[in-house]
GROMACS .gro file of C-alpha atoms in nm:
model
  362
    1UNK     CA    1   0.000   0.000   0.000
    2UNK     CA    2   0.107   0.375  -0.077
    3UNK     CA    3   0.214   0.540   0.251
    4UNK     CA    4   0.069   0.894   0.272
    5UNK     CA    5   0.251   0.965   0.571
    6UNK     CA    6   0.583   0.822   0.377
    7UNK     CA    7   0.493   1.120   0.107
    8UNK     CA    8   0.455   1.387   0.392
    9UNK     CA    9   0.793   1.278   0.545
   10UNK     CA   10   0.967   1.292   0.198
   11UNK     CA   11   0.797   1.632   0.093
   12UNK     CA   12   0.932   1.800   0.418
   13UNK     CA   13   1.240   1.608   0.386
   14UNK     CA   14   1.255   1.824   0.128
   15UNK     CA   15   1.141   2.170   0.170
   16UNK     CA   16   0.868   2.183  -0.070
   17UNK     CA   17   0.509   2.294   0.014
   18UNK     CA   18   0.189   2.114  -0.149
   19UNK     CA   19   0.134   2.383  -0.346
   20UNK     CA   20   0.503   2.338  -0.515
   21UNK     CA   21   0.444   1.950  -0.511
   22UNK     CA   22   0.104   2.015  -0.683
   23UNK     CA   23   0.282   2.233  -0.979
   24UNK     CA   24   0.578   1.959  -1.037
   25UNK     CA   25   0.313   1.684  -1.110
   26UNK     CA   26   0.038   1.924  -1.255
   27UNK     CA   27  -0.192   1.856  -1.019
   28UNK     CA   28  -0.418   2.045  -0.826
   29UNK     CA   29  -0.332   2.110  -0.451
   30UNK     CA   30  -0.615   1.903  -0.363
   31UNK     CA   31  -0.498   1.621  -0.503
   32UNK     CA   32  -0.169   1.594  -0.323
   33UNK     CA   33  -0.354   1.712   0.013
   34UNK     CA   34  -0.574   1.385  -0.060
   35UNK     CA   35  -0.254   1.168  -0.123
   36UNK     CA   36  -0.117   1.286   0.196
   37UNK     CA   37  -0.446   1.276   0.384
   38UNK     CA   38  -0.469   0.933   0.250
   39UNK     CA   39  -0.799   0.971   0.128
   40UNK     CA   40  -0.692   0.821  -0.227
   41UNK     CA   41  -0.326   0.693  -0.370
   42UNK     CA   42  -0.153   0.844  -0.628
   43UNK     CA   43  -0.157   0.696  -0.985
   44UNK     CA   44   0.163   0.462  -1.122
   45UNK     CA   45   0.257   0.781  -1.319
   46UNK     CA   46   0.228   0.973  -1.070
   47UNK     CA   47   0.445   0.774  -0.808
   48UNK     CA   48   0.726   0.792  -1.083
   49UNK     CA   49   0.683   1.151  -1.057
   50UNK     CA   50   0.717   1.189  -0.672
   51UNK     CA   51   1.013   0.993  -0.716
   52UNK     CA   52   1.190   1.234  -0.944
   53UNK     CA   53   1.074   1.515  -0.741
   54UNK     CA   54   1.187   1.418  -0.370
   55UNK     CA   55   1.451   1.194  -0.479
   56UNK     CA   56   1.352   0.903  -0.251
   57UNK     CA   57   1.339   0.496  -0.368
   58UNK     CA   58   1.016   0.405  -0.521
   59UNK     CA   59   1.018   0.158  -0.248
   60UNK     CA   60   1.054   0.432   0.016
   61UNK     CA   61   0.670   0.553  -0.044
   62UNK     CA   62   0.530   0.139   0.008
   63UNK     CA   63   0.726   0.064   0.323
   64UNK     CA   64   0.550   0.083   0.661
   65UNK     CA   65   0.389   0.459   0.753
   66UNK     CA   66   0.642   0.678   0.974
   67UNK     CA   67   0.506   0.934   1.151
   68UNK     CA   68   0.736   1.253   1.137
   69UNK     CA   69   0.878   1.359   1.489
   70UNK     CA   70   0.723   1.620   1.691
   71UNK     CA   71   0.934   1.916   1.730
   72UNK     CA   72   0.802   2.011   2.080
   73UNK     CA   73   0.953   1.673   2.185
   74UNK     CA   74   1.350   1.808   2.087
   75UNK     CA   75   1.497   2.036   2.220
   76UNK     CA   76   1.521   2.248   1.950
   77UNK     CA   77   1.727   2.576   2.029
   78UNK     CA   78   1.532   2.940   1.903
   79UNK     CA   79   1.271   2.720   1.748
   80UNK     CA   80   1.042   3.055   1.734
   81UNK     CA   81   1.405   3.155   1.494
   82UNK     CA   82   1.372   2.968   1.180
   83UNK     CA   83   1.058   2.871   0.960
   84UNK     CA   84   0.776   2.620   0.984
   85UNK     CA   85   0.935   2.522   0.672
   86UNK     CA   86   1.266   2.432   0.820
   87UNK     CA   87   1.159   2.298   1.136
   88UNK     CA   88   1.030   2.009   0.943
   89UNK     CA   89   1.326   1.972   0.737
   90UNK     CA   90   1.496   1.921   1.065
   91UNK     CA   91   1.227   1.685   1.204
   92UNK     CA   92   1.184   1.471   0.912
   93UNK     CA   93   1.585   1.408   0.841
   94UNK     CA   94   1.573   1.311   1.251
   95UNK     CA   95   1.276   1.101   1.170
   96UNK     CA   96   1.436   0.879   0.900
   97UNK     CA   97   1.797   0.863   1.117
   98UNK     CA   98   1.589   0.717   1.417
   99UNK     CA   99   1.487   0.474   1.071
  100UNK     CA  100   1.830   0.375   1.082
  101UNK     CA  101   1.913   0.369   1.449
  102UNK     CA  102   1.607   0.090   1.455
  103UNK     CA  103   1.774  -0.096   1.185
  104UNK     CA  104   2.087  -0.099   1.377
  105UNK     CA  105   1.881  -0.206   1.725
  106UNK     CA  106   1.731  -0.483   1.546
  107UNK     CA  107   2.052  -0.599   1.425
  108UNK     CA  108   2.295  -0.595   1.697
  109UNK     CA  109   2.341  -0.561   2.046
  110UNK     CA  110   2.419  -0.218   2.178
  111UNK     CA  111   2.550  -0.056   2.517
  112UNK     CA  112   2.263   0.020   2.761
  113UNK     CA  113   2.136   0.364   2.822
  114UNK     CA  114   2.331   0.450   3.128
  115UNK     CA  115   2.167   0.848   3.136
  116UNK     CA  116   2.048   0.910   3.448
  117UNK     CA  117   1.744   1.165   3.550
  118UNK     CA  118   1.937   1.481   3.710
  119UNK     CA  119   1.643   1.715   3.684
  120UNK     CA  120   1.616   1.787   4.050
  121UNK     CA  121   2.006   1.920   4.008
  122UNK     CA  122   2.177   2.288   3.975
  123UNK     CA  123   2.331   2.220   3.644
  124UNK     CA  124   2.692   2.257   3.802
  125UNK     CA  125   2.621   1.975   4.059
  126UNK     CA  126   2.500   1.782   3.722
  127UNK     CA  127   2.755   1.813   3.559
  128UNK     CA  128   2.976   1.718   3.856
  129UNK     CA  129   2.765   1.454   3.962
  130UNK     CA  130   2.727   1.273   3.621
  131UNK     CA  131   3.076   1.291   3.582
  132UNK     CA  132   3.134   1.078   3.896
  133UNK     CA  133   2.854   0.822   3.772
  134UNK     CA  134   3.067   0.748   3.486
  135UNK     CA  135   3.393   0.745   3.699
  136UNK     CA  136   3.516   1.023   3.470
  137UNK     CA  137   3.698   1.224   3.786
  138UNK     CA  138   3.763   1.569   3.686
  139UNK     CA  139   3.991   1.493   3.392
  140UNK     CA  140   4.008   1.667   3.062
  141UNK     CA  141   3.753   1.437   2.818
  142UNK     CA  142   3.844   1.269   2.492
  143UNK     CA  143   3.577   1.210   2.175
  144UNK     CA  144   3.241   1.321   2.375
  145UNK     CA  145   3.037   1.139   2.096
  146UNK     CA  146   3.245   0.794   2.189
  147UNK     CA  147   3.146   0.858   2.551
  148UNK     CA  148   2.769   0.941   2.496
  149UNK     CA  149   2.750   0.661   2.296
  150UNK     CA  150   2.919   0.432   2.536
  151UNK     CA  151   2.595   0.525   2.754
  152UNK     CA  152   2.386   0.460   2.500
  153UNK     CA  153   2.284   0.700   2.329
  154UNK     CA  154   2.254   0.746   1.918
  155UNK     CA  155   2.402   0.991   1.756
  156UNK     CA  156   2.346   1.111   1.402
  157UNK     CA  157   2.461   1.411   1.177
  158UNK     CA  158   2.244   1.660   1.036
  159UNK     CA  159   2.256   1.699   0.662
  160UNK     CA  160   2.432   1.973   0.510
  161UNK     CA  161   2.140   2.132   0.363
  162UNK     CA  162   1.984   2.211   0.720
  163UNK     CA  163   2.255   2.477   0.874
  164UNK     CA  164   1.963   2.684   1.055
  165UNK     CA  165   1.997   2.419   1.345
  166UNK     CA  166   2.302   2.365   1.553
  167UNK     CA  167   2.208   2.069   1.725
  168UNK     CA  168   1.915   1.906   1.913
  169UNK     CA  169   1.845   1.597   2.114
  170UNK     CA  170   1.555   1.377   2.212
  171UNK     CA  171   1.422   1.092   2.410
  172UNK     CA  172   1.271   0.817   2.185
  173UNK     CA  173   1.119   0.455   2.336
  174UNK     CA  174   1.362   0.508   2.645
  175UNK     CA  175   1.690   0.559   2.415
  176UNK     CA  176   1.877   0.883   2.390
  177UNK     CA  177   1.946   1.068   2.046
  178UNK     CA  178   2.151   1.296   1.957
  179UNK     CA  179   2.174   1.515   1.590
  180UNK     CA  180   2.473   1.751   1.529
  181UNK     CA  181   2.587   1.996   1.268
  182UNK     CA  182   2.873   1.878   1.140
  183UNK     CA  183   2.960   2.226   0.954
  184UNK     CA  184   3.079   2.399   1.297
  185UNK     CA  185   3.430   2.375   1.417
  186UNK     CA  186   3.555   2.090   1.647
  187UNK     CA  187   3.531   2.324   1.944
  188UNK     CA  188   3.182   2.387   1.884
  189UNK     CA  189   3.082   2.060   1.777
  190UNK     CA  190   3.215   1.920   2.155
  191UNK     CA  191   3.001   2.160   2.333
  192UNK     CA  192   2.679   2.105   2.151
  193UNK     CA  193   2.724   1.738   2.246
  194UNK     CA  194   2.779   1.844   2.617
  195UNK     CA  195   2.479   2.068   2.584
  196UNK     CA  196   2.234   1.797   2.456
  197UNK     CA  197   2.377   1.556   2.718
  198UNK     CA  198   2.237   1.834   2.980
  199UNK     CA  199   1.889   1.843   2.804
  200UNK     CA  200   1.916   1.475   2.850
  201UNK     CA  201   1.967   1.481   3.210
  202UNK     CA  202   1.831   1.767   3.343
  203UNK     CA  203   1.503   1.766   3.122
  204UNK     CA  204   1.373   1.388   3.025
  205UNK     CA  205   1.021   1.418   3.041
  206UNK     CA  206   0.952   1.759   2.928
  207UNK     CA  207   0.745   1.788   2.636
  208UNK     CA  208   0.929   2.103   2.523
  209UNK     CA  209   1.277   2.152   2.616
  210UNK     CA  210   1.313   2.516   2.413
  211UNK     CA  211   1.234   2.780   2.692
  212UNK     CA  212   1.516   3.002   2.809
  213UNK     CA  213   1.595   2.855   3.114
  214UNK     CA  214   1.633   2.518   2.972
  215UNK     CA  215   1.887   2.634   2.714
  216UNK     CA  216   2.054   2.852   2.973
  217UNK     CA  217   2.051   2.544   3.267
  218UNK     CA  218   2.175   2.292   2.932
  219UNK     CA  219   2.460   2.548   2.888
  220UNK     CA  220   2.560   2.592   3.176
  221UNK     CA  221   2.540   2.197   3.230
  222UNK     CA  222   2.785   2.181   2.921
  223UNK     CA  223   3.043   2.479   3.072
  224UNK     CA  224   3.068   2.289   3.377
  225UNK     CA  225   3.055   1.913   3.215
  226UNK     CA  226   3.371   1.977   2.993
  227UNK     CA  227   3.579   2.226   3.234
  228UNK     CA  228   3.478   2.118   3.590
  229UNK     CA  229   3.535   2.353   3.880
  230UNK     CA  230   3.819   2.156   4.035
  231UNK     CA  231   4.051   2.112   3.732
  232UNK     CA  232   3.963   2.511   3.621
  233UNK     CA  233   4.077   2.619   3.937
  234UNK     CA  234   4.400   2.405   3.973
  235UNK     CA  235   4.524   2.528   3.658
  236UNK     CA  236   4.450   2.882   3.645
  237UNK     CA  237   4.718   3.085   3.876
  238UNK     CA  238   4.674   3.435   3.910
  239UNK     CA  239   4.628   3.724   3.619
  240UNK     CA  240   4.453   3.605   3.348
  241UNK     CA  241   4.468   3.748   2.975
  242UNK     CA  242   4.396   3.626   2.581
  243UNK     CA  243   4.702   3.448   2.590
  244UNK     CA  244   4.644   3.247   2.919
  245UNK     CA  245   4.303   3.188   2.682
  246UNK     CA  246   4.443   3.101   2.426
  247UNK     CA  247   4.688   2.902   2.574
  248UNK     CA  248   4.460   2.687   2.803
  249UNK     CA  249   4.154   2.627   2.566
  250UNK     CA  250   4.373   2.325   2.409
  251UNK     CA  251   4.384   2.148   2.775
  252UNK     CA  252   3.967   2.100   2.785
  253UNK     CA  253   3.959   2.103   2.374
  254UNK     CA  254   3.708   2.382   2.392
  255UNK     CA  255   3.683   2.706   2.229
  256UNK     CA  256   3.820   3.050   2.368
  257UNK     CA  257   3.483   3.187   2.422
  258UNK     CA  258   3.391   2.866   2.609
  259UNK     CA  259   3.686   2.910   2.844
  260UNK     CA  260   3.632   3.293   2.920
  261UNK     CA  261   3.313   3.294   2.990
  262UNK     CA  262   3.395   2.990   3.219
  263UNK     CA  263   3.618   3.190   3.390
  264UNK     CA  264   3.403   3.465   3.454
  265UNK     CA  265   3.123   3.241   3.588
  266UNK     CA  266   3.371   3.111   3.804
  267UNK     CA  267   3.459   3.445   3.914
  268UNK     CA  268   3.837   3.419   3.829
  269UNK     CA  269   3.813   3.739   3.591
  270UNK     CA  270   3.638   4.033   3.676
  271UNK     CA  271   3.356   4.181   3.415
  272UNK     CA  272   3.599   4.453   3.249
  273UNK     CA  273   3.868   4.135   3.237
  274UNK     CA  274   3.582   3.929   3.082
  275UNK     CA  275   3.442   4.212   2.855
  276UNK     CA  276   3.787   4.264   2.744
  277UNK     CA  277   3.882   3.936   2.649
  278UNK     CA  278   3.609   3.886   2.454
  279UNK     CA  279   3.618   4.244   2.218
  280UNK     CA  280   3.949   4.123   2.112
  281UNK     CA  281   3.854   3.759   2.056
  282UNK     CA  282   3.584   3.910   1.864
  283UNK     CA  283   3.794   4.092   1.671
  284UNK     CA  284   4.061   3.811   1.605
  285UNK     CA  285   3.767   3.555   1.429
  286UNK     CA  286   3.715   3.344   1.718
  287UNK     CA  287   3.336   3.450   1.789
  288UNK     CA  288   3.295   3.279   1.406
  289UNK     CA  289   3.516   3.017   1.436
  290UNK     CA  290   3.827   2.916   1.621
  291UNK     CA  291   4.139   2.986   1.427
  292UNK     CA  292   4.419   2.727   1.477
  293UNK     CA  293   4.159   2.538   1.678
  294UNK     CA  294   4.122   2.137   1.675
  295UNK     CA  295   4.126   1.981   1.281
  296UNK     CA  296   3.964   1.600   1.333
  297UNK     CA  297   3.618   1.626   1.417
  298UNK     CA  298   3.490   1.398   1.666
  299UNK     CA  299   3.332   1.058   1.523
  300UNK     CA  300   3.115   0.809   1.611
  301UNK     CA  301   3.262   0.516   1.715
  302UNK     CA  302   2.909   0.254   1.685
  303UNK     CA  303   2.812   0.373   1.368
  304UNK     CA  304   3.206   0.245   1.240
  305UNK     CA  305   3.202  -0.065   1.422
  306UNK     CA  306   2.820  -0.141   1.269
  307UNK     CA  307   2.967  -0.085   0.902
  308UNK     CA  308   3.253  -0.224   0.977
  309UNK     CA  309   3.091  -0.568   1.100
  310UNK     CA  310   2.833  -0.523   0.803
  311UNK     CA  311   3.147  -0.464   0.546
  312UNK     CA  312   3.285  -0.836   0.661
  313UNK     CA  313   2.976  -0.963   0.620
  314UNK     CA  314   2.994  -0.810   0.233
  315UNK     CA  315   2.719  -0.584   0.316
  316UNK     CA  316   2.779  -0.232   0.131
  317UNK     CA  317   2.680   0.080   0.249
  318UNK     CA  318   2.467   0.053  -0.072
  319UNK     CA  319   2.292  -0.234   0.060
  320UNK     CA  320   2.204  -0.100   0.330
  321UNK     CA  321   2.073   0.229   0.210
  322UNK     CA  322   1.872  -0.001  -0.011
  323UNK     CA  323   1.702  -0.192   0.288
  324UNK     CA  324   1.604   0.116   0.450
  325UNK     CA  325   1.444   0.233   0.123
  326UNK     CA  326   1.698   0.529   0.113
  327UNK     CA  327   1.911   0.690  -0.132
  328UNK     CA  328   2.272   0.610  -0.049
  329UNK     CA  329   2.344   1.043  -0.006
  330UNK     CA  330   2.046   1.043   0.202
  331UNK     CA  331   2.198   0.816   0.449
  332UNK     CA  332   2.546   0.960   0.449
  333UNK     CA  333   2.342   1.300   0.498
  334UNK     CA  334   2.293   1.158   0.867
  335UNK     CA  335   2.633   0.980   0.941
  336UNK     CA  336   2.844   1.300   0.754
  337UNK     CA  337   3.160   1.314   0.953
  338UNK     CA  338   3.106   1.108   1.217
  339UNK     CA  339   3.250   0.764   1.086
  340UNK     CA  340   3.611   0.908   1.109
  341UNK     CA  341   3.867   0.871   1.315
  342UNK     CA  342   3.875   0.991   1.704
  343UNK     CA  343   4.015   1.315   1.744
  344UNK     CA  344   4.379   1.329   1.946
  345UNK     CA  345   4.443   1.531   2.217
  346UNK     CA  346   4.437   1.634   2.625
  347UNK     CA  347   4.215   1.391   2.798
  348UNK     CA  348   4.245   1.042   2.577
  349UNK     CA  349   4.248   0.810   2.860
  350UNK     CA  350   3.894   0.918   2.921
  351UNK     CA  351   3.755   0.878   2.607
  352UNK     CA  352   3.915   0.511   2.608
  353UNK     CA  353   3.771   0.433   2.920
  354UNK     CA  354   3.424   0.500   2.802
  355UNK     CA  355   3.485   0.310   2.479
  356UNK     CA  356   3.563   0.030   2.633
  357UNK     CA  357   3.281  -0.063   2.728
  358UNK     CA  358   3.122   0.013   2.366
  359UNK     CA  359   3.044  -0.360   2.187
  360UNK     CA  360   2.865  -0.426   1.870
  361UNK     CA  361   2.781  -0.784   1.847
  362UNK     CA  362   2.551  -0.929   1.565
   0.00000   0.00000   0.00000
């Protein structure tokens, strides 16, 4: 049977209103609300045409109806910032990665979710608290992604044609998920991970993790997460300017604006310090970017042992786009830069000891 909710999906996958859908097949609007509504299927002819135009298998539109995800139940950041239009772009890539990260489920055995409920925390004591769950100590960290993951949760990219989102994370059937923006630097990259994590732990349950406080308590979660109060304050000794900054950002792997305004939460500069510091790191790029920052972005290290194990079994990345009824660039669209290599760097031994515990088995 046609899926009408299949044809929604792919239409927002793609950015296209009924009205635009309507003109590529010369049809009325009508007609395509009626597909979608499911009141009546399109014809043969017309299937071949909704293929062209989204750019999805035949085979995609006659699998089993999936129901796009509901973007009060991310935590989507400035939702009320970008367009109906591209919220469901958003949604509907997140929608067919979850696709994949059922596949995988079905498939092999994964680590359990190990994410526990912190929402009756300060953020700070969160952070600190989570931190001594997973016997991390208050150690620089290594690949966040490899450490999330190693607690079970997913974590997929999102495509390159949705840059209006930086990242955003969910709870789905009890298991953590997790979609980044592979375009921003390393630095960047890190912190949205340790930001989602705190939406994870600080705000399960909530239907709508997108009001101010939650993305202020989730940030501050992340600050303290990645440069804990302990370690900031052993290494910092006395005066502090942009080249103590600069100098220190490599130790945590964050970025120079993450580091000064840790500081000044921390109260170890003052507010004309802090303002300061951050005019001239303005003015040097690093508000845009961070200039000789990190280089290998962080990767996900279960999505390269599943196509590793599916390689040796002489299944293609091909193949398995095919059995999810995907185009194979649709489904690198969601794993872009995250089957690498780890990235190198302060605080290794961490990463490893989360990994560890990370097994794939068919």
């Amino acid at each position: 049977m046609f899926s009408s909710a299949r044809l929604s999906l792919a239409r927002n996958r793609r950015g296209l209103t009924k009205k635009e859908v309507a003109e590529a097949c010369d049809v009325s609007r009508r007609t395509v609300s009626g597909w979608e509504s499911g009141e009546f299927s399109p014809s043969e002819g017309a299937v071949e045409q909704l293929v062209r135009l989204l750019d999805f298998p035949k085979e995609f539109f006659y699998g089993k109806d999936l129901e796009e995800l509901a973007a009060e139940s991310a935590s989507f950041r400035a939702l009320t910032a970008i367009s109906a239009r591209q919220v469901h772009r958003v949604t509907s890539s997140a929608t067919l990665a979850c696709e994949v990260s059922d596949w995988i489920t079905q498939r092999f055995v994964t680590p359990p979710v190990n994410i526990p409920d912190l929402s009756d925390l300060h953020p700070e004591d969160a952070a600190q608290t989570l931190r001594g769950h997973w016997n991390l100590g208050d150690r620089p960290l290594g690949n966040l992604i490899h450490i999330v993951e190693a607690h079970g949760a997913r974590v997929f990219s999102l495509p390159g044609d949705v840059i209006e989102v930086d990242a955003f994370s969910l709870w789905r059937d009890g298991t953590p998920h997790v979609f980044l923006n592979t375009i921003k630097s390393v630095e960047h990259g890190r912190f949205d991970v340790a930001h989602e994590l705190g939406h994870l732990v600080l705000h399960k349950g909530i239907v709508t993790a997108r009001a101010k406080e939650f993305e202020q308590e989730a940030h501050a979660f992340a600050s303290a997460f990645l440069m804990p109060a302990a370690s900031v304050y052993a290494r910092i000794n006395g005066f502090v300017d942009i080249n103590t900054i600069l100098k220190l950002k490599s130790h945590w792997n964050v970025s120079a604006m993450a580091l000064t305004h840790r500081l000044h939460r921390l109260q170890l500069l003052s507010d004309w310090s802090y303002r300061s510091i951050i005019v001239e790191l303005t003015r040097l790029g690093y508000r845009k970017g961070e200039p000789g920052g990190l280089h290998d972005r962080e990767s996900s290290k279960l999505l390269a042992k599943v196509f590793a194990s599916l390689r040796a079994k002489g299944i293609t990345k091909a193949k398995f786009a095919r059995e999810l009824a995907l185009r194979e660039r649709e489904l690198d669209s969601l794993i872009f830069g995250l089957v690498l290599l780890p990235v190198t760097g302060g605080g290794e031994a961490a990463s490893r000891r989360s990994e560890a515990q990370l097994r794939v088995v068919v």
